[in-house]
Short mmCIF file of C-alpha atoms in Angstrom, two decimals:
data_model
loop_
_atom_site.label_atom_id
_atom_site.label_comp_id
_atom_site.label_asym_id
_atom_site.label_seq_id
_atom_site.Cartn_x
_atom_site.Cartn_y
_atom_site.Cartn_z
CA MET A 338 27.94 107.15 88.39
CA VAL A 339 28.94 104.05 91.42
CA LYS A 340 32.60 104.37 91.31
CA LYS A 341 33.35 102.47 95.52
CA ILE A 342 31.62 99.00 96.20
CA PHE A 343 32.20 98.48 99.88
CA LYS A 344 31.01 94.52 101.21
CA PHE A 345 30.42 94.05 104.44
CA GLY A 346 30.38 90.63 106.20
CA GLY A 347 27.74 89.12 108.77
CA ALA A 348 30.40 89.73 111.63
CA SER A 349 30.32 93.19 110.11
CA VAL A 350 26.78 93.60 111.15
CA LYS A 351 26.62 91.22 113.57
CA ASP A 352 24.88 93.59 116.69
CA ALA A 353 23.72 97.50 116.95
CA ASP A 354 26.18 98.47 117.87
CA ALA A 355 28.11 96.84 114.13
CA VAL A 356 25.72 98.70 112.57
CA ARG A 357 26.52 102.01 113.76
CA ASN A 358 29.75 101.04 112.83
CA LEU A 359 28.32 100.57 109.32
CA ALA A 360 27.00 103.63 109.37
CA ASP A 361 29.87 105.60 111.08
CA ILE A 362 32.52 104.54 108.65
CA VAL A 363 29.79 104.86 105.52
CA SER A 364 29.13 108.51 106.70
CA GLN A 365 32.34 109.14 105.82
CA HIS A 366 32.47 108.55 102.25
CA LYS A 367 28.58 108.73 101.21
CA ASN A 368 29.50 111.63 99.23
CA GLU A 369 32.12 109.44 96.81
CA ASP A 370 29.08 107.28 94.63
CA ILE A 371 29.34 104.21 96.98
CA MET A 372 27.08 101.16 96.90
CA LEU A 373 26.82 99.01 99.94
CA VAL A 374 27.23 95.22 99.44
CA VAL A 375 25.30 93.65 102.03
CA SER A 376 25.23 89.84 104.05
CA ALA A 377 22.49 88.82 106.49
CA MET A 378 23.54 89.64 110.06
CA GLY A 379 25.35 87.63 112.25
CA LYS A 380 25.01 84.25 112.11
CA THR A 381 21.24 84.54 110.81
CA THR A 382 22.66 81.72 107.07
CA ASN A 383 23.40 78.96 110.36
CA MET A 384 20.17 80.18 112.40
CA LEU A 385 18.05 80.01 109.01
CA GLU A 386 20.04 76.51 107.83
CA LYS A 387 18.83 75.05 111.43
CA ALA A 388 15.13 76.33 110.43
CA LEU A 389 14.71 74.65 107.08
CA ALA A 390 16.56 71.42 108.82
CA ASN A 391 13.78 70.68 111.03
CA PHE A 392 11.21 71.56 109.17
CA ARG A 393 12.25 69.19 106.98
CA GLU A 394 13.46 66.62 108.71
CA HIS A 395 11.37 66.90 112.29
CA ASP A 396 8.17 68.44 112.42
CA GLY A 397 6.68 72.41 112.17
CA ASN A 398 6.62 73.21 116.26
CA LEU A 399 10.79 72.48 116.35
CA GLY A 400 10.69 74.47 112.78
CA MET A 401 9.14 77.54 114.14
CA GLU A 402 10.87 77.28 117.40
CA ALA A 403 14.23 77.78 115.22
CA LEU A 404 12.38 80.64 113.45
CA HIS A 405 11.02 82.06 116.51
CA GLU A 406 15.85 82.58 117.27
CA VAL A 407 15.73 84.16 113.87
CA ILE A 408 12.91 87.01 114.56
CA ALA A 409 13.73 87.05 118.04
CA PHE A 410 17.54 87.70 116.82
CA HIS A 411 16.34 90.37 114.75
CA ASP A 412 13.90 91.41 117.36
CA GLY A 413 17.45 92.75 119.74
CA ILE A 414 18.73 94.76 116.49
CA ILE A 415 15.86 96.25 115.96
CA ASN A 416 15.15 97.67 119.56
CA GLY A 417 19.22 98.09 120.11
CA LEU A 418 18.40 100.68 116.75
CA PHE A 419 15.36 101.86 118.00
CA GLY A 420 13.62 101.14 120.59
CA GLU A 421 10.08 102.80 120.76
CA ASP A 422 10.77 105.22 117.39
CA ALA A 423 11.31 102.49 115.54
CA ASN A 424 8.93 103.55 112.47
CA SER A 425 5.88 101.63 112.02
CA GLU A 426 5.80 101.11 108.47
CA PHE A 427 9.81 99.83 108.80
CA GLY A 428 7.71 97.15 111.28
CA GLU A 429 5.30 95.62 109.01
CA ASN A 430 8.06 95.88 106.45
CA ILE A 431 9.98 93.52 108.61
CA ALA A 432 6.90 91.63 110.09
CA GLY A 433 6.40 90.84 105.82
CA LEU A 434 9.06 89.57 105.56
CA PHE A 435 9.13 86.49 108.43
CA ILE A 436 5.50 85.22 107.46
CA GLU A 437 7.21 85.48 103.35
CA LEU A 438 9.65 83.73 105.09
CA TRP A 439 7.34 80.75 106.91
CA GLU A 440 5.48 80.37 104.16
CA LYS A 441 8.83 79.04 101.79
CA LEU A 442 9.65 77.13 104.84
CA GLN A 443 6.22 75.51 105.07
CA LYS A 444 6.81 74.02 101.43
CA THR A 445 9.27 70.96 102.10
CA GLU A 446 7.84 69.34 99.03
CA ASP A 447 10.52 71.48 97.18
CA PRO A 448 13.91 69.85 95.87
CA TYR A 449 16.02 70.99 99.36
CA ASP A 450 18.43 72.84 96.92
CA TYR A 451 16.29 75.15 95.84
CA GLN A 452 13.38 75.26 98.85
CA TYR A 453 16.95 76.24 101.03
CA ASP A 454 17.54 79.06 97.75
CA GLN A 455 14.28 79.91 97.77
CA THR A 456 14.48 80.26 102.51
CA VAL A 457 17.49 81.71 103.36
CA CYS A 458 17.56 84.82 100.88
CA TYR A 459 15.76 86.80 103.44
CA GLY A 460 18.61 86.89 106.05
CA GLU A 461 19.72 89.10 103.22
CA LEU A 462 16.57 90.93 102.61
CA ILE A 463 16.50 91.76 106.66
CA SER A 464 19.72 92.74 107.29
CA THR A 465 19.57 95.12 103.88
CA SER A 466 15.81 96.74 105.15
CA ILE A 467 17.11 97.13 108.46
CA ILE A 468 19.97 98.30 108.08
CA GLN A 469 18.25 101.50 105.14
CA GLU A 470 16.09 101.79 108.40
CA TYR A 471 18.92 103.02 110.32
CA LEU A 472 21.19 104.65 107.48
CA SER A 473 17.90 107.30 106.83
CA LYS A 474 17.90 107.66 111.02
CA CYS A 475 21.49 108.41 110.48
CA ASP A 476 20.72 111.09 107.90
CA ILE A 477 22.23 108.92 104.97
CA PRO A 478 19.45 108.65 102.07
CA ALA A 479 19.83 104.80 100.78
CA ARG A 480 18.40 103.20 98.10
CA TRP A 481 17.27 99.77 98.68
CA LEU A 482 17.68 97.64 96.06
CA ASP A 483 16.94 93.82 95.46
CA ALA A 484 20.02 91.93 94.04
CA ARG A 485 17.05 89.07 92.47
CA LYS A 486 16.13 91.56 90.10
CA TYR A 487 19.71 92.30 89.46
CA VAL A 488 22.25 88.93 89.35
CA ILE A 489 20.14 86.77 87.12
CA ALA A 490 21.11 82.88 87.16
CA GLU A 491 21.80 80.95 83.43
CA ASP A 492 19.84 78.34 84.20
CA ASP A 493 17.36 77.32 87.25
CA THR A 494 19.05 74.12 87.61
CA HIS A 495 22.02 75.25 89.75
CA TYR A 496 20.72 76.45 93.05
CA ARG A 497 23.29 76.71 96.21
CA ALA A 498 26.05 77.50 92.98
CA ALA A 499 24.16 79.73 90.59
CA ASN A 500 26.27 81.74 87.86
CA PRO A 501 25.79 84.17 86.51
CA ASP A 502 24.15 84.36 82.95
CA TRP A 503 26.57 87.43 82.75
CA ASP A 504 24.89 89.11 79.20
CA GLU A 505 21.35 89.79 81.59
CA THR A 506 23.56 90.95 84.27
CA ARG A 507 25.29 93.33 82.41
CA LEU A 508 22.13 95.20 80.84
CA ARG A 509 20.49 95.17 84.70
CA ILE A 510 23.26 96.31 86.91
CA SER A 511 24.35 98.44 83.80
CA LYS A 512 21.61 101.08 84.15
CA LEU A 513 22.23 101.81 87.29
CA ASN A 514 25.14 104.55 86.58
CA ASP A 515 22.23 105.89 84.53
CA GLU A 516 19.59 106.01 87.75
CA HIS A 517 21.92 106.95 90.04
CA ILE A 518 21.97 109.82 92.45
CA ARG A 519 25.20 111.49 93.68
CA GLY A 520 25.00 111.51 97.46
CA ILE A 521 22.41 108.95 97.85
CA VAL A 522 24.38 105.29 98.62
CA CYS A 523 23.83 102.16 96.71
CA LEU A 524 22.20 99.22 99.46
CA THR A 525 21.89 95.68 97.86
CA GLN A 526 22.54 92.59 99.21
CA GLY A 527 25.37 89.60 98.37
CA PHE A 528 25.16 86.03 98.40
CA ILE A 529 22.19 86.03 96.35
CA GLY A 530 20.68 86.25 93.29
CA GLY A 531 16.86 85.39 90.93
CA THR A 532 16.43 84.00 87.74
CA ALA A 533 15.30 86.10 84.83
CA ASP A 534 11.83 85.77 84.58
CA GLY A 535 12.01 87.27 88.90
CA LYS A 536 10.21 83.99 90.07
CA HIS A 537 12.43 81.80 92.31
CA SER A 538 15.47 82.81 94.29
CA VAL A 539 19.10 81.69 93.58
CA THR A 540 22.01 82.04 96.11
CA LEU A 541 26.14 81.95 94.70
CA GLY A 542 26.88 79.30 97.31
CA ARG A 543 28.00 80.04 100.68
CA GLU A 544 30.32 83.20 101.51
CA GLY A 545 29.62 84.53 98.18
CA SER A 546 28.57 88.54 98.92
CA ASP A 547 32.45 89.27 97.65
CA PHE A 548 31.42 87.74 94.67
CA THR A 549 27.73 89.41 94.54
CA ALA A 550 30.51 93.00 94.86
CA ALA A 551 32.89 91.54 92.50
CA ILE A 552 29.62 91.25 89.47
CA PHE A 553 28.59 94.69 90.45
CA ALA A 554 31.73 96.21 90.79
CA ASN A 555 32.33 94.93 86.97
CA CYS A 556 28.78 96.03 85.83
CA LEU A 557 29.35 99.47 86.98
CA ASP A 558 32.66 99.44 85.80
CA ALA A 559 33.59 100.83 89.61
CA GLU A 560 37.43 101.70 90.23
CA GLU A 561 37.63 99.44 93.53
CA VAL A 562 35.69 97.18 95.82
CA THR A 563 36.61 97.40 99.69
CA ILE A 564 35.81 94.17 102.09
CA TRP A 565 35.53 95.27 105.61
CA LYS A 566 36.20 92.66 107.96
CA ASP A 567 37.37 92.42 111.48
CA VAL A 568 41.00 92.14 111.11
CA ASP A 569 43.25 94.08 109.53
CA GLY A 570 43.88 93.85 105.84
CA LEU A 571 44.47 89.61 104.23
CA LEU A 572 46.64 87.79 106.69
CA ASN A 573 49.13 85.42 106.09
CA ALA A 574 47.31 83.22 108.56
CA ASP A 575 43.87 83.03 110.64
CA PRO A 576 45.50 85.04 113.92
CA LYS A 577 42.28 81.97 115.77
CA ARG A 578 45.16 79.61 114.67
CA PHE A 579 48.53 80.91 114.14
CA ALA A 580 50.54 83.45 116.25
CA ASP A 581 53.09 86.00 115.47
CA THR A 582 50.73 86.52 111.18
CA VAL A 583 51.63 89.53 108.98
CA GLN A 584 49.74 91.61 106.60
CA LEU A 585 49.87 91.38 103.59
CA PRO A 586 49.80 94.12 102.31
CA HIS A 587 49.97 94.30 98.64
CA ILE A 588 49.31 91.70 96.48
CA PRO A 589 48.29 90.96 92.63
CA TYR A 590 45.08 89.09 91.59
CA SER A 591 47.18 85.88 91.04
CA GLU A 592 48.44 84.98 94.20
CA ALA A 593 44.41 85.65 95.34
CA ILE A 594 43.02 83.79 93.65
CA GLU A 595 45.42 81.04 94.10
CA LEU A 596 45.15 82.10 97.95
CA ALA A 597 40.62 81.41 97.93
CA PHE A 598 41.04 78.39 95.75
CA TYR A 599 43.56 76.75 98.75
CA GLY A 600 40.46 78.13 101.31
CA ALA A 601 41.62 81.27 102.26
CA SER A 602 38.09 82.70 103.89
CA ILE A 603 38.99 86.12 103.68
CA ILE A 604 37.92 86.20 99.91
CA HIS A 605 35.34 84.42 98.05
CA PRO A 606 37.02 81.91 94.94
CA LYS A 607 35.04 83.88 92.38
CA THR A 608 35.68 87.06 93.35
CA ILE A 609 38.64 88.18 91.89
CA LYS A 610 38.12 87.09 88.14
CA PRO A 611 35.75 89.80 87.47
CA LEU A 612 37.72 92.37 88.84
CA GLN A 613 40.74 91.21 86.98
CA ASN A 614 38.95 91.13 83.58
CA LYS A 615 38.36 95.50 84.61
CA GLY A 616 41.18 96.43 86.11
CA ILE A 617 39.35 96.66 89.30
CA THR A 618 41.11 97.38 92.49
CA LEU A 619 40.11 95.13 95.52
CA LYS A 620 41.17 96.37 98.78
CA VAL A 621 40.83 94.09 102.43
CA GLN A 622 40.33 96.60 105.58
CA SER A 623 39.29 96.21 108.71
CA PHE A 624 36.06 97.89 110.27
CA LEU A 625 37.46 97.59 113.46
CA HIS A 626 40.41 100.60 113.00
CA PRO A 627 39.29 101.52 109.63
CA ASP A 628 42.53 103.56 109.73
CA HIS A 629 44.63 101.26 109.19
CA GLU A 630 46.25 100.46 105.87
CA PRO A 631 44.19 97.99 104.23
CA THR A 632 45.75 95.24 101.57
CA VAL A 633 45.28 95.72 98.14
CA ILE A 634 45.10 93.51 95.02
CA ASP A 635 45.82 94.93 91.61
CA GLY A 636 47.78 93.81 88.66
CA ASN A 637 51.11 95.19 90.35
CA HIS A 638 54.05 92.36 90.34
CA ARG A 639 56.55 93.13 92.49
CA LYS A 640 59.06 90.80 93.67
CA ASN A 641 58.31 90.41 97.47
CA ASP A 642 54.90 89.64 96.92
CA GLU A 643 56.25 85.88 97.48
CA SER A 644 58.36 86.01 100.43
CA VAL A 645 55.43 85.71 102.93
CA PRO A 646 54.30 82.10 103.28
CA SER A 647 50.99 81.62 103.88
CA PHE A 648 49.63 78.57 106.37
CA ILE A 649 45.82 78.13 104.76
CA VAL A 650 43.64 75.29 106.86
CA LYS A 651 40.32 74.19 105.87
CA ASP A 652 38.14 71.59 108.56
CA ASN A 653 35.75 69.72 107.78
CA GLN A 654 36.89 68.04 104.73
CA THR A 655 35.96 64.42 103.21
CA LEU A 656 38.94 62.25 101.30
CA VAL A 657 36.99 60.16 99.01
CA SER A 658 39.36 57.45 96.75
CA ILE A 659 38.43 55.92 93.38
CA SER A 660 39.91 52.91 92.00
CA PRO A 661 38.06 51.23 88.95
CA ARG A 662 36.51 48.47 89.43
CA ASP A 663 38.52 46.14 86.85
CA TYR A 664 41.83 47.54 87.87
CA SER A 665 42.29 49.21 84.96
CA PHE A 666 44.59 52.90 84.72
CA MET A 667 43.08 56.10 86.37
CA ASP A 668 43.37 57.14 82.79
CA GLU A 669 41.62 60.29 80.67
CA ARG A 670 38.37 58.09 80.48
CA ASN A 671 37.80 57.28 83.74
CA LEU A 672 38.64 60.99 85.49
CA LYS A 673 36.30 62.70 82.73
CA THR A 674 33.61 60.78 84.05
CA ILE A 675 34.08 61.25 87.83
CA PHE A 676 34.53 64.34 87.22
CA ALA A 677 31.84 65.16 85.20
CA VAL A 678 29.60 63.04 88.19
CA CYS A 679 31.11 66.14 90.74
CA THR A 680 30.44 69.04 87.87
CA ASP A 681 27.21 67.79 88.54
CA LEU A 682 26.76 67.13 91.85
CA ASN A 683 29.00 70.87 92.86
CA ILE A 684 31.42 69.02 94.64
CA HIS A 685 34.35 71.19 94.51
CA ALA A 686 37.83 69.25 95.17
CA ASN A 687 40.26 71.32 96.67
CA MET A 688 43.42 68.92 96.14
CA ILE A 689 43.11 66.12 94.10
CA GLN A 690 46.44 63.75 93.38
CA THR A 691 46.28 60.83 91.37
CA SER A 692 48.60 57.63 90.84
CA ALA A 693 47.73 54.46 88.75
CA LEU A 694 45.22 52.68 89.61
CA MET A 695 43.05 55.54 92.24
CA LEU A 696 42.03 59.31 92.57
CA SER A 697 41.32 60.98 95.65
CA PHE A 698 40.18 64.53 96.22
CA CYS A 699 38.96 65.96 99.15
CA PHE A 700 36.38 68.45 98.92
CA ASP A 701 34.16 70.38 101.99
CA SER A 702 31.78 67.45 103.43
CA ASP A 703 28.47 67.08 102.62
CA LYS A 704 27.08 63.54 103.47
CA ALA A 705 24.04 64.07 101.24
CA LYS A 706 26.44 64.85 98.20
CA LEU A 707 28.92 62.48 99.19
CA ARG A 708 26.01 59.55 99.36
CA GLN A 709 25.07 60.97 95.99
CA LEU A 710 28.91 60.81 94.43
CA MET A 711 28.80 56.80 95.53
CA ALA A 712 25.25 56.14 94.14
CA CYS A 713 26.79 57.41 91.10
CA LEU A 714 30.17 55.76 90.61
CA THR A 715 30.03 52.26 92.58
CA ASN A 716 28.60 50.43 89.58
CA ASP A 717 32.23 50.74 88.40
CA PHE A 718 33.97 52.08 91.18
CA SER A 719 35.47 51.23 94.13
CA VAL A 720 34.65 54.67 96.26
CA LYS A 721 35.99 54.80 99.72
CA TYR A 722 36.56 58.13 102.23
CA ASN A 723 37.75 59.13 105.82
CA GLU A 724 35.92 62.02 106.77
CA GLY A 725 35.98 64.34 109.47
CA LEU A 726 39.54 65.61 108.19
CA GLN A 727 41.19 68.53 108.18
CA LEU A 728 43.36 70.11 105.02
CA PHE A 729 46.38 72.02 105.37
CA THR A 730 47.89 74.40 102.69
CA ILE A 731 51.29 75.97 102.70
CA ARG A 732 51.97 78.53 100.03
CA HIS A 733 55.67 79.33 99.34
CA TYR A 734 56.99 76.94 101.90
CA GLN A 735 60.19 76.60 103.18
CA ASP A 736 61.36 73.49 105.32
CA GLY A 737 60.25 73.08 108.11
CA LEU A 738 57.32 75.45 108.32
CA GLU A 739 55.10 72.11 108.64
CA ASN A 740 56.43 70.59 111.50
CA ASP A 741 54.44 72.27 114.73
CA PHE A 742 51.75 72.02 113.06
CA VAL A 743 52.16 68.41 111.62
CA LYS A 744 53.53 67.22 114.13
CA GLY A 745 52.30 63.65 115.85
CA ARG A 746 48.96 63.74 113.32
CA LYS A 747 48.38 61.05 111.79
CA ILE A 748 48.85 62.44 107.39
CA LEU A 749 46.54 60.72 104.84
CA VAL A 750 48.27 62.80 101.88
CA LYS A 751 50.63 65.16 100.81
CA GLN A 752 51.58 66.58 97.96
CA SER A 753 53.97 69.54 96.91
CA SER A 754 54.07 71.63 94.29
CA ARG A 755 57.31 74.12 93.42
CA SER A 756 55.48 77.11 95.67
CA THR A 757 52.46 74.94 97.79
CA LEU A 758 52.55 72.42 99.96
CA GLN A 759 49.64 70.92 101.24
CA PHE A 760 48.87 67.91 104.22
CA VAL A 761 45.58 66.37 104.77
CA LEU A 762 45.31 65.61 108.08
CA SER A 763 43.01 63.60 110.37
#
């Protein structure tokens, strides 16, 4: 029976040394009935997005150049791990995956979101194939599982943001407990899934590997999930932006959901609910300092959990302001219309503010979705927008904490509640 789920993101497998570090961590836990959920290596997803864009928007030559960058990146890691000792069958398997990827990149007549999912998923498939081979070299037996056969989408219309069909997904994943052999590590991919008929790949949304780990943990009744990161647990701010950050040693599910909703990049927003439903503990731990105490997220709520302010910054935001053309109120009927369009376009509002005549909201910039949103609404609404903005959020704020960050900057929107202060900044 699988008891622990370890999720390793792209930074934790970005090069040969990182993969060796992963193997060291796994070797210390291989007899604890663990499953590994692993992302694409380094910035592979970004590289695949570039290749896809070049095939679709330019020509095959530019597309092939971008694809060769992906191949060369992985070849470098393979050479760093195996040198001249690489198994020929393993090499043929990796080459086969790249050939499949090349074939799918050429199908530019397909809708973008659909083609995106059929191609970008190869980052995870290649990553986990390399890691399985290296674990075998380290005498750590690992069973490779294709997540597309276990994480099943509820339909085939929501590409790039699929929701799992929980009944079918649970049915398939739960069988792994009966099949699991003690001492053999289960290894699968984060971020990706498949349709029930097995014909199409789907993705769960950017950075969705955390969600994958939660799905497997829920369906396997695991005891805990550990997300291995390059920081010492869950911090109250991004140390690259803010000095004097502190670790949040222990927070409840509810606070983790709030932080994820407002954009804390350490946890995917959908991760907590499947864990909370089964009372599964989530740990955020450093793969650079594995002996450091992790942040623990569970159902226990302590009085000092909310004593530390958290600072969250989301870059590359678009602010949309929408008003009815007939000067009617921004009432429930108009709100329903607007949010139905957002739902259909898979636009997630990171901040919402309403007035008598206007609805304003921020979302992660996406020019294609912005064009679609305006096309759907401009007959009945006036739509204005600003791009290239930042959304700055303080959880458990105290007066004056925002001063240094917002000083001298144009504030487009300011919004506060009892526990949260938000700014949209130019």
